[in-house]
């Protein structure tokens, strides 16, 4: 069985190049399962979208959740946001199990602590309202509007925080660019002063030229306001640039997790290696091996690498893969795969409570060449 997040002690803060991340988790997910049902009334088949996901996000940390389309990333975010009801599992915000509280009575309080930024900046804003309406409504619903003078000051502050001018409050969504609309969506989320933001591919529908502005804004919010974020993406270049840690999702399960630079430099799961190999990298010029890539694809698609594939003759079908430590015992890099073989000089360790010393965070934004639709089918 996978290790519950709450059972993993955190005794020290995670240190990065220029800041320290609080060891206490802001958001924890334990054994989260989500089944979708299809068919008629008397023949309802269940499709498992999430298969026991464990994930923790520390206070002031950005975790990137990566994987191809259909792997379950957005379903996980919607379950955390309580837009979908999980089949099983726990969601803890600051140690409180939110699923034990009434969905409607607690929704306003919960959403004042956790907000979601959706993928489509063109569909998330009602075209008949001005920008001022969206921000004012959020402030009013959560009791943060104050007096008219205080409201005006707060609206101006929100627009300035996300890099927009206050005069844009009188604009309609169609008068703004895609990047500006996404900044409005982020401002709407910030209006309630949340502790956690779920960003579901916030840059995927934007032009390449404006993506870096949104990524830099998210970094600024993390560094200056200490907001925790779950950044959902299939773009490994942006995940490397933005996130402190990366979690890889395959077929509704987390198969690998680690500090961003370490995981991308030393991928252990066949699926992670396949994703990394799909990213154009000038440093790898001349080292591309089509035979190795074909072997990785086979390892991902064949039953030997996929848990619970229904073949009782395969070990991966009969038993759940355990977590293996990757690299140094003090590392937080782990992988769940029967095919993983640790070096002969290192044993496979359980997840340690020791903090992970982060490598230097890249300050260079992802280039046009490194920004790609990272799908295993590419």
PDB file of C-alpha atoms in Angstrom, residues 94-299:
ATOM      1  CA  UNK A  94      -4.076  22.636   7.260  1.00  0.00           C
ATOM      2  CA  UNK A  95      -4.748  19.252   8.854  1.00  0.00           C
ATOM      3  CA  UNK A  96      -8.564  19.408   8.605  1.00  0.00           C
ATOM      4  CA  UNK A  97     -10.353  16.758   6.543  1.00  0.00           C
ATOM      5  CA  UNK A  98     -12.578  18.857   4.300  1.00  0.00           C
ATOM      6  CA  UNK A  99     -14.533  15.844   3.016  1.00  0.00           C
ATOM      7  CA  UNK A 100     -16.036  15.296   6.468  1.00  0.00           C
ATOM      8  CA  UNK A 101     -17.688  18.699   6.333  1.00  0.00           C
ATOM      9  CA  UNK A 102     -20.947  19.447   4.567  1.00  0.00           C
ATOM     10  CA  UNK A 103     -20.201  20.245   0.948  1.00  0.00           C
ATOM     11  CA  UNK A 104     -22.444  23.293   0.738  1.00  0.00           C
ATOM     12  CA  UNK A 105     -22.220  24.744   4.249  1.00  0.00           C
ATOM     13  CA  UNK A 106     -18.430  24.616   4.240  1.00  0.00           C
ATOM     14  CA  UNK A 107     -17.913  25.511   0.588  1.00  0.00           C
ATOM     15  CA  UNK A 108     -17.557  29.270   1.105  1.00  0.00           C
ATOM     16  CA  UNK A 109     -15.089  28.903   3.951  1.00  0.00           C
ATOM     17  CA  UNK A 110     -13.121  26.273   2.021  1.00  0.00           C
ATOM     18  CA  UNK A 111     -12.996  28.381  -1.142  1.00  0.00           C
ATOM     19  CA  UNK A 112     -11.738  31.344   0.838  1.00  0.00           C
ATOM     20  CA  UNK A 113      -8.690  29.195   1.567  1.00  0.00           C
ATOM     21  CA  UNK A 114      -8.365  27.370  -1.750  1.00  0.00           C
ATOM     22  CA  UNK A 115      -8.989  28.771  -5.226  1.00  0.00           C
ATOM     23  CA  UNK A 116      -8.717  27.380  -8.747  1.00  0.00           C
ATOM     24  CA  UNK A 117      -7.509  29.009 -11.961  1.00  0.00           C
ATOM     25  CA  UNK A 118      -8.931  27.250 -14.996  1.00  0.00           C
ATOM     26  CA  UNK A 119      -7.271  26.454 -18.289  1.00  0.00           C
ATOM     27  CA  UNK A 120      -9.496  28.473 -20.621  1.00  0.00           C
ATOM     28  CA  UNK A 121      -9.180  32.251 -20.098  1.00  0.00           C
ATOM     29  CA  UNK A 122     -11.811  32.819 -22.781  1.00  0.00           C
ATOM     30  CA  UNK A 123     -14.517  30.664 -21.181  1.00  0.00           C
ATOM     31  CA  UNK A 124     -13.921  31.380 -17.489  1.00  0.00           C
ATOM     32  CA  UNK A 125     -15.149  35.002 -17.663  1.00  0.00           C
ATOM     33  CA  UNK A 126     -18.766  35.862 -18.462  1.00  0.00           C
ATOM     34  CA  UNK A 127     -18.636  38.145 -21.528  1.00  0.00           C
ATOM     35  CA  UNK A 128     -21.599  40.307 -20.418  1.00  0.00           C
ATOM     36  CA  UNK A 129     -19.860  41.649 -17.299  1.00  0.00           C
ATOM     37  CA  UNK A 130     -17.032  44.095 -16.846  1.00  0.00           C
ATOM     38  CA  UNK A 131     -13.817  43.046 -15.104  1.00  0.00           C
ATOM     39  CA  UNK A 132     -14.816  45.020 -12.004  1.00  0.00           C
ATOM     40  CA  UNK A 133     -17.839  42.754 -11.569  1.00  0.00           C
ATOM     41  CA  UNK A 134     -15.784  39.552 -11.238  1.00  0.00           C
ATOM     42  CA  UNK A 135     -13.471  40.937  -8.574  1.00  0.00           C
ATOM     43  CA  UNK A 136     -16.206  42.765  -6.660  1.00  0.00           C
ATOM     44  CA  UNK A 137     -18.375  39.660  -6.576  1.00  0.00           C
ATOM     45  CA  UNK A 138     -15.569  37.548  -5.104  1.00  0.00           C
ATOM     46  CA  UNK A 139     -14.832  40.137  -2.437  1.00  0.00           C
ATOM     47  CA  UNK A 140     -18.514  40.550  -1.564  1.00  0.00           C
ATOM     48  CA  UNK A 141     -19.307  36.829  -1.356  1.00  0.00           C
ATOM     49  CA  UNK A 142     -16.445  36.252   1.059  1.00  0.00           C
ATOM     50  CA  UNK A 143     -17.090  39.321   3.180  1.00  0.00           C
ATOM     51  CA  UNK A 144     -13.966  41.206   2.154  1.00  0.00           C
ATOM     52  CA  UNK A 145     -15.492  44.140   0.272  1.00  0.00           C
ATOM     53  CA  UNK A 146     -15.598  46.616   3.183  1.00  0.00           C
ATOM     54  CA  UNK A 147     -16.675  50.186   2.561  1.00  0.00           C
ATOM     55  CA  UNK A 148     -16.936  51.586  -0.985  1.00  0.00           C
ATOM     56  CA  UNK A 149     -13.603  53.363  -0.511  1.00  0.00           C
ATOM     57  CA  UNK A 150     -11.950  50.193   0.801  1.00  0.00           C
ATOM     58  CA  UNK A 151     -13.417  48.201  -2.076  1.00  0.00           C
ATOM     59  CA  UNK A 152     -12.011  50.613  -4.654  1.00  0.00           C
ATOM     60  CA  UNK A 153      -8.585  50.482  -3.029  1.00  0.00           C
ATOM     61  CA  UNK A 154      -8.650  46.692  -2.946  1.00  0.00           C
ATOM     62  CA  UNK A 155      -9.690  46.452  -6.604  1.00  0.00           C
ATOM     63  CA  UNK A 156      -6.828  48.710  -7.641  1.00  0.00           C
ATOM     64  CA  UNK A 157      -4.395  46.637  -5.546  1.00  0.00           C
ATOM     65  CA  UNK A 158      -5.515  43.387  -7.164  1.00  0.00           C
ATOM     66  CA  UNK A 159      -5.115  44.759 -10.672  1.00  0.00           C
ATOM     67  CA  UNK A 160      -1.668  46.119  -9.865  1.00  0.00           C
ATOM     68  CA  UNK A 161      -0.591  42.835  -8.257  1.00  0.00           C
ATOM     69  CA  UNK A 162      -1.287  40.846 -11.420  1.00  0.00           C
ATOM     70  CA  UNK A 163       0.347  43.411 -13.683  1.00  0.00           C
ATOM     71  CA  UNK A 164      -2.755  45.164 -15.016  1.00  0.00           C
ATOM     72  CA  UNK A 165      -3.777  48.811 -14.779  1.00  0.00           C
ATOM     73  CA  UNK A 166      -6.807  49.827 -12.668  1.00  0.00           C
ATOM     74  CA  UNK A 167      -8.485  51.454 -15.672  1.00  0.00           C
ATOM     75  CA  UNK A 168      -8.995  47.952 -17.113  1.00  0.00           C
ATOM     76  CA  UNK A 169     -11.670  47.369 -14.462  1.00  0.00           C
ATOM     77  CA  UNK A 170     -14.135  49.021 -16.831  1.00  0.00           C
ATOM     78  CA  UNK A 171     -13.227  46.705 -19.718  1.00  0.00           C
ATOM     79  CA  UNK A 172     -15.179  43.692 -20.956  1.00  0.00           C
ATOM     80  CA  UNK A 173     -13.417  40.327 -21.388  1.00  0.00           C
ATOM     81  CA  UNK A 174     -13.479  40.559 -25.195  1.00  0.00           C
ATOM     82  CA  UNK A 175     -11.457  43.771 -24.984  1.00  0.00           C
ATOM     83  CA  UNK A 176      -8.552  41.958 -23.308  1.00  0.00           C
ATOM     84  CA  UNK A 177      -5.970  39.569 -24.690  1.00  0.00           C
ATOM     85  CA  UNK A 178      -5.753  35.955 -23.561  1.00  0.00           C
ATOM     86  CA  UNK A 179      -2.866  36.727 -21.219  1.00  0.00           C
ATOM     87  CA  UNK A 180      -4.724  39.661 -19.693  1.00  0.00           C
ATOM     88  CA  UNK A 181      -7.822  37.525 -19.153  1.00  0.00           C
ATOM     89  CA  UNK A 182      -5.758  34.900 -17.373  1.00  0.00           C
ATOM     90  CA  UNK A 183      -4.311  37.614 -15.142  1.00  0.00           C
ATOM     91  CA  UNK A 184      -7.876  38.681 -14.312  1.00  0.00           C
ATOM     92  CA  UNK A 185      -8.671  35.061 -13.413  1.00  0.00           C
ATOM     93  CA  UNK A 186      -5.653  35.022 -11.101  1.00  0.00           C
ATOM     94  CA  UNK A 187      -6.730  38.348  -9.570  1.00  0.00           C
ATOM     95  CA  UNK A 188     -10.182  36.895  -8.935  1.00  0.00           C
ATOM     96  CA  UNK A 189      -8.558  33.964  -7.118  1.00  0.00           C
ATOM     97  CA  UNK A 190      -6.344  36.311  -5.088  1.00  0.00           C
ATOM     98  CA  UNK A 191      -9.298  38.457  -4.034  1.00  0.00           C
ATOM     99  CA  UNK A 192     -10.236  36.052  -1.228  1.00  0.00           C
ATOM    100  CA  UNK A 193      -6.615  35.784   0.004  1.00  0.00           C
ATOM    101  CA  UNK A 194      -6.305  31.996  -0.433  1.00  0.00           C
ATOM    102  CA  UNK A 195      -3.584  29.818   1.018  1.00  0.00           C
ATOM    103  CA  UNK A 196      -3.592  27.387  -1.923  1.00  0.00           C
ATOM    104  CA  UNK A 197      -4.177  27.929  -5.643  1.00  0.00           C
ATOM    105  CA  UNK A 198      -4.861  25.105  -8.091  1.00  0.00           C
ATOM    106  CA  UNK A 199      -3.698  26.181 -11.559  1.00  0.00           C
ATOM    107  CA  UNK A 200      -5.002  23.805 -14.234  1.00  0.00           C
ATOM    108  CA  UNK A 201      -2.751  24.362 -17.266  1.00  0.00           C
ATOM    109  CA  UNK A 202      -3.048  28.164 -16.983  1.00  0.00           C
ATOM    110  CA  UNK A 203      -0.676  28.823 -19.905  1.00  0.00           C
ATOM    111  CA  UNK A 204      -1.573  26.092 -22.395  1.00  0.00           C
ATOM    112  CA  UNK A 205      -4.067  28.237 -24.340  1.00  0.00           C
ATOM    113  CA  UNK A 206      -1.879  31.331 -24.395  1.00  0.00           C
ATOM    114  CA  UNK A 207       0.595  32.498 -26.999  1.00  0.00           C
ATOM    115  CA  UNK A 208       4.178  31.501 -26.313  1.00  0.00           C
ATOM    116  CA  UNK A 209       5.128  35.170 -26.036  1.00  0.00           C
ATOM    117  CA  UNK A 210       2.857  35.750 -23.002  1.00  0.00           C
ATOM    118  CA  UNK A 211       3.278  32.434 -21.168  1.00  0.00           C
ATOM    119  CA  UNK A 212       6.434  33.511 -19.391  1.00  0.00           C
ATOM    120  CA  UNK A 213       4.608  36.516 -17.926  1.00  0.00           C
ATOM    121  CA  UNK A 214       2.041  34.243 -16.261  1.00  0.00           C
ATOM    122  CA  UNK A 215       4.778  31.919 -14.959  1.00  0.00           C
ATOM    123  CA  UNK A 216       6.713  34.852 -13.511  1.00  0.00           C
ATOM    124  CA  UNK A 217       3.536  36.141 -11.876  1.00  0.00           C
ATOM    125  CA  UNK A 218       2.990  32.774 -10.199  1.00  0.00           C
ATOM    126  CA  UNK A 219       6.579  32.747  -8.937  1.00  0.00           C
ATOM    127  CA  UNK A 220       6.097  36.262  -7.585  1.00  0.00           C
ATOM    128  CA  UNK A 221       2.935  35.269  -5.711  1.00  0.00           C
ATOM    129  CA  UNK A 222       4.742  32.304  -4.174  1.00  0.00           C
ATOM    130  CA  UNK A 223       7.802  34.322  -3.151  1.00  0.00           C
ATOM    131  CA  UNK A 224       6.042  37.467  -1.901  1.00  0.00           C
ATOM    132  CA  UNK A 225       2.785  36.093  -0.474  1.00  0.00           C
ATOM    133  CA  UNK A 226       3.783  32.529   0.420  1.00  0.00           C
ATOM    134  CA  UNK A 227       0.918  30.997  -1.557  1.00  0.00           C
ATOM    135  CA  UNK A 228       1.099  27.249  -2.171  1.00  0.00           C
ATOM    136  CA  UNK A 229       0.268  26.089  -5.681  1.00  0.00           C
ATOM    137  CA  UNK A 230      -0.511  22.927  -7.581  1.00  0.00           C
ATOM    138  CA  UNK A 231       0.583  23.644 -11.149  1.00  0.00           C
ATOM    139  CA  UNK A 232      -0.936  21.188 -13.627  1.00  0.00           C
ATOM    140  CA  UNK A 233       0.841  20.954 -16.956  1.00  0.00           C
ATOM    141  CA  UNK A 234       2.177  18.692 -19.683  1.00  0.00           C
ATOM    142  CA  UNK A 235       5.010  21.139 -20.411  1.00  0.00           C
ATOM    143  CA  UNK A 236       8.123  19.894 -18.629  1.00  0.00           C
ATOM    144  CA  UNK A 237      10.062  23.041 -19.527  1.00  0.00           C
ATOM    145  CA  UNK A 238       7.627  25.281 -17.649  1.00  0.00           C
ATOM    146  CA  UNK A 239       7.467  22.788 -14.763  1.00  0.00           C
ATOM    147  CA  UNK A 240      11.249  22.935 -14.436  1.00  0.00           C
ATOM    148  CA  UNK A 241      11.222  26.728 -14.530  1.00  0.00           C
ATOM    149  CA  UNK A 242       8.392  27.208 -12.033  1.00  0.00           C
ATOM    150  CA  UNK A 243       8.032  24.290  -9.641  1.00  0.00           C
ATOM    151  CA  UNK A 244       9.929  23.277  -6.526  1.00  0.00           C
ATOM    152  CA  UNK A 245       8.856  19.660  -6.948  1.00  0.00           C
ATOM    153  CA  UNK A 246       7.407  17.597  -9.785  1.00  0.00           C
ATOM    154  CA  UNK A 247       4.945  14.710  -9.448  1.00  0.00           C
ATOM    155  CA  UNK A 248       4.408  12.481 -12.486  1.00  0.00           C
ATOM    156  CA  UNK A 249       0.946  10.993 -13.048  1.00  0.00           C
ATOM    157  CA  UNK A 250       0.296   7.988 -15.267  1.00  0.00           C
ATOM    158  CA  UNK A 251      -3.095   6.272 -15.645  1.00  0.00           C
ATOM    159  CA  UNK A 252      -4.525   7.915 -12.526  1.00  0.00           C
ATOM    160  CA  UNK A 253      -1.589   7.140 -10.241  1.00  0.00           C
ATOM    161  CA  UNK A 254       1.520   9.013  -9.141  1.00  0.00           C
ATOM    162  CA  UNK A 255       4.489   6.996 -10.365  1.00  0.00           C
ATOM    163  CA  UNK A 256       7.376   9.325  -9.514  1.00  0.00           C
ATOM    164  CA  UNK A 257       7.994  12.442  -7.459  1.00  0.00           C
ATOM    165  CA  UNK A 258      11.007  14.535  -6.606  1.00  0.00           C
ATOM    166  CA  UNK A 259      12.705  17.912  -6.563  1.00  0.00           C
ATOM    167  CA  UNK A 260      12.298  19.373 -10.027  1.00  0.00           C
ATOM    168  CA  UNK A 261      15.891  19.533 -11.213  1.00  0.00           C
ATOM    169  CA  UNK A 262      16.799  16.162  -9.721  1.00  0.00           C
ATOM    170  CA  UNK A 263      13.789  14.354 -11.181  1.00  0.00           C
ATOM    171  CA  UNK A 264      14.313  15.716 -14.685  1.00  0.00           C
ATOM    172  CA  UNK A 265      18.039  14.984 -14.567  1.00  0.00           C
ATOM    173  CA  UNK A 266      17.572  11.461 -13.169  1.00  0.00           C
ATOM    174  CA  UNK A 267      14.166  10.103 -14.255  1.00  0.00           C
ATOM    175  CA  UNK A 268      13.621   6.600 -12.874  1.00  0.00           C
ATOM    176  CA  UNK A 269      10.217   5.491 -14.182  1.00  0.00           C
ATOM    177  CA  UNK A 270       9.945   4.428 -17.862  1.00  0.00           C
ATOM    178  CA  UNK A 271       7.063   6.856 -18.332  1.00  0.00           C
ATOM    179  CA  UNK A 272       9.009   9.784 -16.873  1.00  0.00           C
ATOM    180  CA  UNK A 273      11.999   8.933 -19.053  1.00  0.00           C
ATOM    181  CA  UNK A 274       9.714   8.850 -22.069  1.00  0.00           C
ATOM    182  CA  UNK A 275       8.314  12.297 -21.237  1.00  0.00           C
ATOM    183  CA  UNK A 276      11.789  13.739 -20.718  1.00  0.00           C
ATOM    184  CA  UNK A 277      13.052  12.230 -23.970  1.00  0.00           C
ATOM    185  CA  UNK A 278      10.237  13.995 -25.848  1.00  0.00           C
ATOM    186  CA  UNK A 279      11.477  17.452 -24.827  1.00  0.00           C
ATOM    187  CA  UNK A 280      13.776  19.047 -27.437  1.00  0.00           C
ATOM    188  CA  UNK A 281      17.150  19.697 -25.828  1.00  0.00           C
ATOM    189  CA  UNK A 282      20.143  21.135 -27.733  1.00  0.00           C
ATOM    190  CA  UNK A 283      22.465  19.502 -25.210  1.00  0.00           C
ATOM    191  CA  UNK A 284      21.253  16.075 -26.344  1.00  0.00           C
ATOM    192  CA  UNK A 285      21.936  16.730 -30.039  1.00  0.00           C
ATOM    193  CA  UNK A 286      23.473  13.630 -31.563  1.00  0.00           C
ATOM    194  CA  UNK A 287      22.646  11.457 -28.546  1.00  0.00           C
ATOM    195  CA  UNK A 288      19.070  10.608 -29.532  1.00  0.00           C
ATOM    196  CA  UNK A 289      18.668   6.837 -29.714  1.00  0.00           C
ATOM    197  CA  UNK A 290      15.476   5.724 -31.498  1.00  0.00           C
ATOM    198  CA  UNK A 291      15.956   2.160 -30.251  1.00  0.00           C
ATOM    199  CA  UNK A 292      16.101   3.301 -26.620  1.00  0.00           C
ATOM    200  CA  UNK A 293      12.998   5.445 -27.126  1.00  0.00           C
ATOM    201  CA  UNK A 294      11.170   2.479 -28.674  1.00  0.00           C
ATOM    202  CA  UNK A 295      12.154   0.355 -25.676  1.00  0.00           C
ATOM    203  CA  UNK A 296      10.813   3.006 -23.294  1.00  0.00           C
ATOM    204  CA  UNK A 297       7.512   3.150 -25.147  1.00  0.00           C
ATOM    205  CA  UNK A 298       7.262  -0.636 -24.972  1.00  0.00           C
ATOM    206  CA  UNK A 299       8.002  -0.596 -21.237  1.00  0.00           C
TER     207      UNK A 299
END
